[in-house]
């Protein structure tokens, strides 16, 4: 990857779905170009405070994907290891605390959450295919969450990770081993890892 930067084929290096130990390993082996960004799942139910602080101390931007708790809700699929709602009992954007804040600020719950990401110093990659929602997601710079509301959202952190890709949990570098449900036994590693079988 460092060679790609040297050759001008990319401007910087980014990481995704790395835990702190994996980021440290990369930093210990960098020779010329440190990673500029780490993209991991992040939202009020999974705030990744320690990882975000570590990235900040190393000059790495923390970018949250699924910053709104993932509207497509993989946890809603029966049979998923993350099946069922978060431990809060609410889908993130329907959490009563966020609904109250949205009413207070005359914003949507999504706008409140995106503003929270900005105010805590994180980048957020919100996705939408709906033009009105894309515009709505940008309109978060005309208000500021009060300190008590930032604290309420901070207190919502319950460690709920819903994007786990458990089918890859047998890999030695799987980054979310500590987040797998108690008693979960990963399947065997595949014998072939490519479509061609080579």
PDB file of C-alpha atoms in Angstrom:
ATOM      1  CA  UNK A   1       0.000   0.000   0.000  1.00  0.00           C
ATOM      2  CA  UNK A   2       2.854   2.372   0.743  1.00  0.00           C
ATOM      3  CA  UNK A   3       4.193   1.783  -2.758  1.00  0.00           C
ATOM      4  CA  UNK A   4       0.817   2.858  -4.191  1.00  0.00           C
ATOM      5  CA  UNK A   5       1.135   6.182  -2.373  1.00  0.00           C
ATOM      6  CA  UNK A   6       4.709   6.598  -3.627  1.00  0.00           C
ATOM      7  CA  UNK A   7       3.560   5.909  -7.187  1.00  0.00           C
ATOM      8  CA  UNK A   8       0.753   8.456  -6.907  1.00  0.00           C
ATOM      9  CA  UNK A   9      -1.949   5.818  -7.376  1.00  0.00           C
ATOM     10  CA  UNK A  10      -3.591   6.819  -4.093  1.00  0.00           C
ATOM     11  CA  UNK A  11      -3.232   9.793  -1.770  1.00  0.00           C
ATOM     12  CA  UNK A  12      -3.350   7.972   1.532  1.00  0.00           C
ATOM     13  CA  UNK A  13      -3.929   4.631   3.207  1.00  0.00           C
ATOM     14  CA  UNK A  14      -7.078   3.712   5.089  1.00  0.00           C
ATOM     15  CA  UNK A  15      -7.977   0.809   7.333  1.00  0.00           C
ATOM     16  CA  UNK A  16     -11.371  -0.752   7.957  1.00  0.00           C
ATOM     17  CA  UNK A  17     -12.639  -3.171  10.599  1.00  0.00           C
ATOM     18  CA  UNK A  18      -9.402  -3.203  12.538  1.00  0.00           C
ATOM     19  CA  UNK A  19      -9.293  -3.457  16.315  1.00  0.00           C
ATOM     20  CA  UNK A  20      -6.747  -1.509  18.370  1.00  0.00           C
ATOM     21  CA  UNK A  21      -4.179  -4.307  18.419  1.00  0.00           C
ATOM     22  CA  UNK A  22      -4.371  -4.600  14.630  1.00  0.00           C
ATOM     23  CA  UNK A  23      -3.934  -0.837  14.200  1.00  0.00           C
ATOM     24  CA  UNK A  24      -0.907  -0.963  16.519  1.00  0.00           C
ATOM     25  CA  UNK A  25       0.572  -3.778  14.456  1.00  0.00           C
ATOM     26  CA  UNK A  26       0.221  -1.699  11.288  1.00  0.00           C
ATOM     27  CA  UNK A  27       1.784   1.353  12.953  1.00  0.00           C
ATOM     28  CA  UNK A  28       4.738  -0.707  14.176  1.00  0.00           C
ATOM     29  CA  UNK A  29       5.397  -1.871  10.622  1.00  0.00           C
ATOM     30  CA  UNK A  30       4.891   1.386   8.721  1.00  0.00           C
ATOM     31  CA  UNK A  31       7.992   2.515   6.899  1.00  0.00           C
ATOM     32  CA  UNK A  32       6.815   5.646   5.032  1.00  0.00           C
ATOM     33  CA  UNK A  33       3.067   6.309   5.066  1.00  0.00           C
ATOM     34  CA  UNK A  34       0.939   5.955   8.166  1.00  0.00           C
ATOM     35  CA  UNK A  35      -2.753   5.161   7.741  1.00  0.00           C
ATOM     36  CA  UNK A  36      -4.871   8.314   7.565  1.00  0.00           C
ATOM     37  CA  UNK A  37      -8.235   6.838   8.521  1.00  0.00           C
ATOM     38  CA  UNK A  38      -9.860   3.892  10.274  1.00  0.00           C
ATOM     39  CA  UNK A  39     -13.412   3.079   9.259  1.00  0.00           C
ATOM     40  CA  UNK A  40     -15.374   0.926  11.721  1.00  0.00           C
ATOM     41  CA  UNK A  41     -18.970   0.514  12.792  1.00  0.00           C
ATOM     42  CA  UNK A  42     -19.898   3.365  15.104  1.00  0.00           C
ATOM     43  CA  UNK A  43     -23.146   4.817  16.456  1.00  0.00           C
ATOM     44  CA  UNK A  44     -24.616   5.778  19.847  1.00  0.00           C
ATOM     45  CA  UNK A  45     -25.065   2.103  20.795  1.00  0.00           C
ATOM     46  CA  UNK A  46     -21.451   1.259  19.790  1.00  0.00           C
ATOM     47  CA  UNK A  47     -19.379   4.369  20.395  1.00  0.00           C
ATOM     48  CA  UNK A  48     -15.886   2.828  20.217  1.00  0.00           C
ATOM     49  CA  UNK A  49     -14.593   5.518  22.600  1.00  0.00           C
ATOM     50  CA  UNK A  50     -11.266   3.840  23.411  1.00  0.00           C
ATOM     51  CA  UNK A  51     -10.520   3.018  19.781  1.00  0.00           C
ATOM     52  CA  UNK A  52     -11.474   6.532  18.694  1.00  0.00           C
ATOM     53  CA  UNK A  53      -9.259   8.082  21.386  1.00  0.00           C
ATOM     54  CA  UNK A  54      -6.389   5.822  20.369  1.00  0.00           C
ATOM     55  CA  UNK A  55      -6.792   6.824  16.717  1.00  0.00           C
ATOM     56  CA  UNK A  56      -6.845  10.494  17.685  1.00  0.00           C
ATOM     57  CA  UNK A  57      -3.622  10.060  19.701  1.00  0.00           C
ATOM     58  CA  UNK A  58      -2.000   8.527  16.615  1.00  0.00           C
ATOM     59  CA  UNK A  59      -3.283  11.181  14.176  1.00  0.00           C
ATOM     60  CA  UNK A  60      -5.723   8.781  12.495  1.00  0.00           C
ATOM     61  CA  UNK A  61      -9.240   9.928  11.648  1.00  0.00           C
ATOM     62  CA  UNK A  62     -11.962   7.644  13.003  1.00  0.00           C
ATOM     63  CA  UNK A  63     -14.825   7.315  10.537  1.00  0.00           C
ATOM     64  CA  UNK A  64     -18.040   5.608  11.581  1.00  0.00           C
ATOM     65  CA  UNK A  65     -19.870   3.478   9.064  1.00  0.00           C
ATOM     66  CA  UNK A  66     -23.424   2.536   9.908  1.00  0.00           C
ATOM     67  CA  UNK A  67     -23.539   5.799  11.881  1.00  0.00           C
ATOM     68  CA  UNK A  68     -27.326   5.634  12.186  1.00  0.00           C
ATOM     69  CA  UNK A  69     -27.405   2.057  13.461  1.00  0.00           C
ATOM     70  CA  UNK A  70     -27.893   0.555   9.982  1.00  0.00           C
ATOM     71  CA  UNK A  71     -31.352   1.025   8.669  1.00  0.00           C
ATOM     72  CA  UNK A  72     -31.309  -2.326   6.843  1.00  0.00           C
ATOM     73  CA  UNK A  73     -31.053  -3.970  10.273  1.00  0.00           C
ATOM     74  CA  UNK A  74     -29.194  -7.279   9.818  1.00  0.00           C
ATOM     75  CA  UNK A  75     -30.193  -8.013  13.425  1.00  0.00           C
ATOM     76  CA  UNK A  76     -33.813  -8.322  12.277  1.00  0.00           C
ATOM     77  CA  UNK A  77     -33.013 -11.469  10.285  1.00  0.00           C
ATOM     78  CA  UNK A  78     -34.086 -14.655  12.031  1.00  0.00           C
ATOM     79  CA  UNK A  79     -31.166 -16.966  12.650  1.00  0.00           C
ATOM     80  CA  UNK A  80     -28.560 -14.195  12.663  1.00  0.00           C
ATOM     81  CA  UNK A  81     -26.215 -14.266  15.661  1.00  0.00           C
ATOM     82  CA  UNK A  82     -27.259 -10.677  16.215  1.00  0.00           C
ATOM     83  CA  UNK A  83     -30.959 -11.527  15.845  1.00  0.00           C
ATOM     84  CA  UNK A  84     -33.302  -9.432  17.929  1.00  0.00           C
ATOM     85  CA  UNK A  85     -33.266  -5.767  18.825  1.00  0.00           C
ATOM     86  CA  UNK A  86     -30.395  -4.113  20.689  1.00  0.00           C
ATOM     87  CA  UNK A  87     -30.279  -4.570  24.458  1.00  0.00           C
ATOM     88  CA  UNK A  88     -31.953  -1.171  24.735  1.00  0.00           C
ATOM     89  CA  UNK A  89     -35.075  -2.713  23.217  1.00  0.00           C
ATOM     90  CA  UNK A  90     -35.208  -0.039  20.519  1.00  0.00           C
ATOM     91  CA  UNK A  91     -33.893   0.376  17.027  1.00  0.00           C
ATOM     92  CA  UNK A  92     -31.492   3.316  17.326  1.00  0.00           C
ATOM     93  CA  UNK A  93     -33.517   5.910  15.417  1.00  0.00           C
ATOM     94  CA  UNK A  94     -36.616   4.983  17.417  1.00  0.00           C
ATOM     95  CA  UNK A  95     -34.923   5.331  20.794  1.00  0.00           C
ATOM     96  CA  UNK A  96     -37.150   7.571  22.966  1.00  0.00           C
ATOM     97  CA  UNK A  97     -34.158   9.654  24.069  1.00  0.00           C
ATOM     98  CA  UNK A  98     -33.327  10.520  20.463  1.00  0.00           C
ATOM     99  CA  UNK A  99     -36.975  11.155  19.608  1.00  0.00           C
ATOM    100  CA  UNK A 100     -37.180  13.647  22.486  1.00  0.00           C
ATOM    101  CA  UNK A 101     -34.010  15.406  21.321  1.00  0.00           C
ATOM    102  CA  UNK A 102     -35.210  15.516  17.738  1.00  0.00           C
ATOM    103  CA  UNK A 103     -38.374  17.257  18.871  1.00  0.00           C
ATOM    104  CA  UNK A 104     -36.380  19.664  21.055  1.00  0.00           C
ATOM    105  CA  UNK A 105     -34.105  20.722  18.174  1.00  0.00           C
ATOM    106  CA  UNK A 106     -36.763  20.495  15.434  1.00  0.00           C
ATOM    107  CA  UNK A 107     -34.632  17.918  13.642  1.00  0.00           C
ATOM    108  CA  UNK A 108     -34.941  14.242  12.777  1.00  0.00           C
ATOM    109  CA  UNK A 109     -33.370  11.566  15.003  1.00  0.00           C
ATOM    110  CA  UNK A 110     -30.885  10.883  12.173  1.00  0.00           C
ATOM    111  CA  UNK A 111     -29.822  14.542  12.140  1.00  0.00           C
ATOM    112  CA  UNK A 112     -29.353  14.473  15.918  1.00  0.00           C
ATOM    113  CA  UNK A 113     -27.151  11.369  15.653  1.00  0.00           C
ATOM    114  CA  UNK A 114     -25.083  12.777  12.773  1.00  0.00           C
ATOM    115  CA  UNK A 115     -24.606  16.036  14.691  1.00  0.00           C
ATOM    116  CA  UNK A 116     -23.451  13.991  17.702  1.00  0.00           C
ATOM    117  CA  UNK A 117     -20.817  12.294  15.518  1.00  0.00           C
ATOM    118  CA  UNK A 118     -19.539  15.679  14.335  1.00  0.00           C
ATOM    119  CA  UNK A 119     -19.447  17.207  17.809  1.00  0.00           C
ATOM    120  CA  UNK A 120     -17.482  14.303  19.240  1.00  0.00           C
ATOM    121  CA  UNK A 121     -14.878  14.656  16.494  1.00  0.00           C
ATOM    122  CA  UNK A 122     -15.715  11.626  14.355  1.00  0.00           C
ATOM    123  CA  UNK A 123     -16.340  11.449  10.645  1.00  0.00           C
ATOM    124  CA  UNK A 124     -19.512   9.615   9.671  1.00  0.00           C
ATOM    125  CA  UNK A 125     -20.342   7.867   6.400  1.00  0.00           C
ATOM    126  CA  UNK A 126     -24.141   7.872   6.226  1.00  0.00           C
ATOM    127  CA  UNK A 127     -25.654   6.215   3.189  1.00  0.00           C
ATOM    128  CA  UNK A 128     -28.977   6.814   1.525  1.00  0.00           C
ATOM    129  CA  UNK A 129     -30.494   6.450  -1.917  1.00  0.00           C
ATOM    130  CA  UNK A 130     -33.315   8.880  -1.121  1.00  0.00           C
ATOM    131  CA  UNK A 131     -32.504  12.436  -2.322  1.00  0.00           C
ATOM    132  CA  UNK A 132     -34.493  14.079   0.488  1.00  0.00           C
ATOM    133  CA  UNK A 133     -32.609  12.047   3.119  1.00  0.00           C
ATOM    134  CA  UNK A 134     -29.252  12.876   1.547  1.00  0.00           C
ATOM    135  CA  UNK A 135     -30.100  16.584   1.835  1.00  0.00           C
ATOM    136  CA  UNK A 136     -31.409  16.043   5.363  1.00  0.00           C
ATOM    137  CA  UNK A 137     -28.167  14.309   6.361  1.00  0.00           C
ATOM    138  CA  UNK A 138     -26.154  17.326   5.240  1.00  0.00           C
ATOM    139  CA  UNK A 139     -28.307  19.838   7.115  1.00  0.00           C
ATOM    140  CA  UNK A 140     -26.736  19.315  10.517  1.00  0.00           C
ATOM    141  CA  UNK A 141     -24.598  22.433  10.783  1.00  0.00           C
ATOM    142  CA  UNK A 142     -27.335  24.882  11.775  1.00  0.00           C
ATOM    143  CA  UNK A 143     -27.657  23.606  15.343  1.00  0.00           C
ATOM    144  CA  UNK A 144     -25.489  22.308  18.160  1.00  0.00           C
ATOM    145  CA  UNK A 145     -26.325  19.696  20.763  1.00  0.00           C
ATOM    146  CA  UNK A 146     -26.162  21.005  24.315  1.00  0.00           C
ATOM    147  CA  UNK A 147     -23.680  19.371  26.696  1.00  0.00           C
ATOM    148  CA  UNK A 148     -26.417  17.561  28.621  1.00  0.00           C
ATOM    149  CA  UNK A 149     -27.710  16.032  25.377  1.00  0.00           C
ATOM    150  CA  UNK A 150     -24.199  14.950  24.370  1.00  0.00           C
ATOM    151  CA  UNK A 151     -23.972  13.238  27.778  1.00  0.00           C
ATOM    152  CA  UNK A 152     -27.341  11.516  27.328  1.00  0.00           C
ATOM    153  CA  UNK A 153     -26.153  10.094  24.008  1.00  0.00           C
ATOM    154  CA  UNK A 154     -22.805   9.147  25.534  1.00  0.00           C
ATOM    155  CA  UNK A 155     -24.695   7.182  28.179  1.00  0.00           C
ATOM    156  CA  UNK A 156     -26.542   5.223  25.460  1.00  0.00           C
ATOM    157  CA  UNK A 157     -23.376   3.251  24.669  1.00  0.00           C
ATOM    158  CA  UNK A 158     -24.164  -0.422  25.276  1.00  0.00           C
ATOM    159  CA  UNK A 159     -21.546  -2.086  23.052  1.00  0.00           C
ATOM    160  CA  UNK A 160     -24.131  -3.308  20.533  1.00  0.00           C
ATOM    161  CA  UNK A 161     -22.314  -4.401  17.380  1.00  0.00           C
ATOM    162  CA  UNK A 162     -24.603  -5.669  14.659  1.00  0.00           C
ATOM    163  CA  UNK A 163     -22.226  -6.043  11.717  1.00  0.00           C
ATOM    164  CA  UNK A 164     -20.068  -8.957  12.759  1.00  0.00           C
ATOM    165  CA  UNK A 165     -19.572 -11.129   9.671  1.00  0.00           C
ATOM    166  CA  UNK A 166     -19.521 -14.153  11.952  1.00  0.00           C
ATOM    167  CA  UNK A 167     -19.002 -16.453   8.975  1.00  0.00           C
ATOM    168  CA  UNK A 168     -15.405 -15.190   8.977  1.00  0.00           C
ATOM    169  CA  UNK A 169     -14.891 -15.587  12.754  1.00  0.00           C
ATOM    170  CA  UNK A 170     -12.629 -18.611  12.332  1.00  0.00           C
ATOM    171  CA  UNK A 171      -9.969 -16.465  10.645  1.00  0.00           C
ATOM    172  CA  UNK A 172      -7.016 -15.785  12.970  1.00  0.00           C
ATOM    173  CA  UNK A 173      -7.220 -12.051  12.230  1.00  0.00           C
ATOM    174  CA  UNK A 174     -10.987 -11.745  12.811  1.00  0.00           C
ATOM    175  CA  UNK A 175     -11.190  -8.422  14.705  1.00  0.00           C
ATOM    176  CA  UNK A 176     -14.410  -8.859  16.700  1.00  0.00           C
ATOM    177  CA  UNK A 177     -13.774 -12.065  18.665  1.00  0.00           C
ATOM    178  CA  UNK A 178     -14.601 -10.277  21.922  1.00  0.00           C
ATOM    179  CA  UNK A 179     -18.001  -9.252  20.557  1.00  0.00           C
ATOM    180  CA  UNK A 180     -19.214 -12.703  19.550  1.00  0.00           C
ATOM    181  CA  UNK A 181     -22.123 -13.961  21.667  1.00  0.00           C
ATOM    182  CA  UNK A 182     -21.220 -16.159  24.629  1.00  0.00           C
ATOM    183  CA  UNK A 183     -20.976 -19.769  23.532  1.00  0.00           C
ATOM    184  CA  UNK A 184     -20.771 -18.969  19.808  1.00  0.00           C
ATOM    185  CA  UNK A 185     -18.598 -21.532  18.041  1.00  0.00           C
ATOM    186  CA  UNK A 186     -17.181 -20.392  14.703  1.00  0.00           C
ATOM    187  CA  UNK A 187     -17.483 -22.821  11.836  1.00  0.00           C
ATOM    188  CA  UNK A 188     -14.446 -24.469  10.280  1.00  0.00           C
ATOM    189  CA  UNK A 189     -12.195 -22.408   8.061  1.00  0.00           C
ATOM    190  CA  UNK A 190     -12.998 -22.911   4.373  1.00  0.00           C
ATOM    191  CA  UNK A 191     -10.602 -25.099   2.449  1.00  0.00           C
ATOM    192  CA  UNK A 192     -10.895 -22.860  -0.603  1.00  0.00           C
ATOM    193  CA  UNK A 193     -10.936 -19.115  -0.315  1.00  0.00           C
ATOM    194  CA  UNK A 194     -11.474 -18.121  -3.939  1.00  0.00           C
ATOM    195  CA  UNK A 195     -14.195 -18.771  -6.467  1.00  0.00           C
ATOM    196  CA  UNK A 196     -11.763 -20.643  -8.688  1.00  0.00           C
ATOM    197  CA  UNK A 197     -10.644 -22.794  -5.768  1.00  0.00           C
ATOM    198  CA  UNK A 198      -6.965 -22.007  -6.261  1.00  0.00           C
TER     199      UNK A 198
END
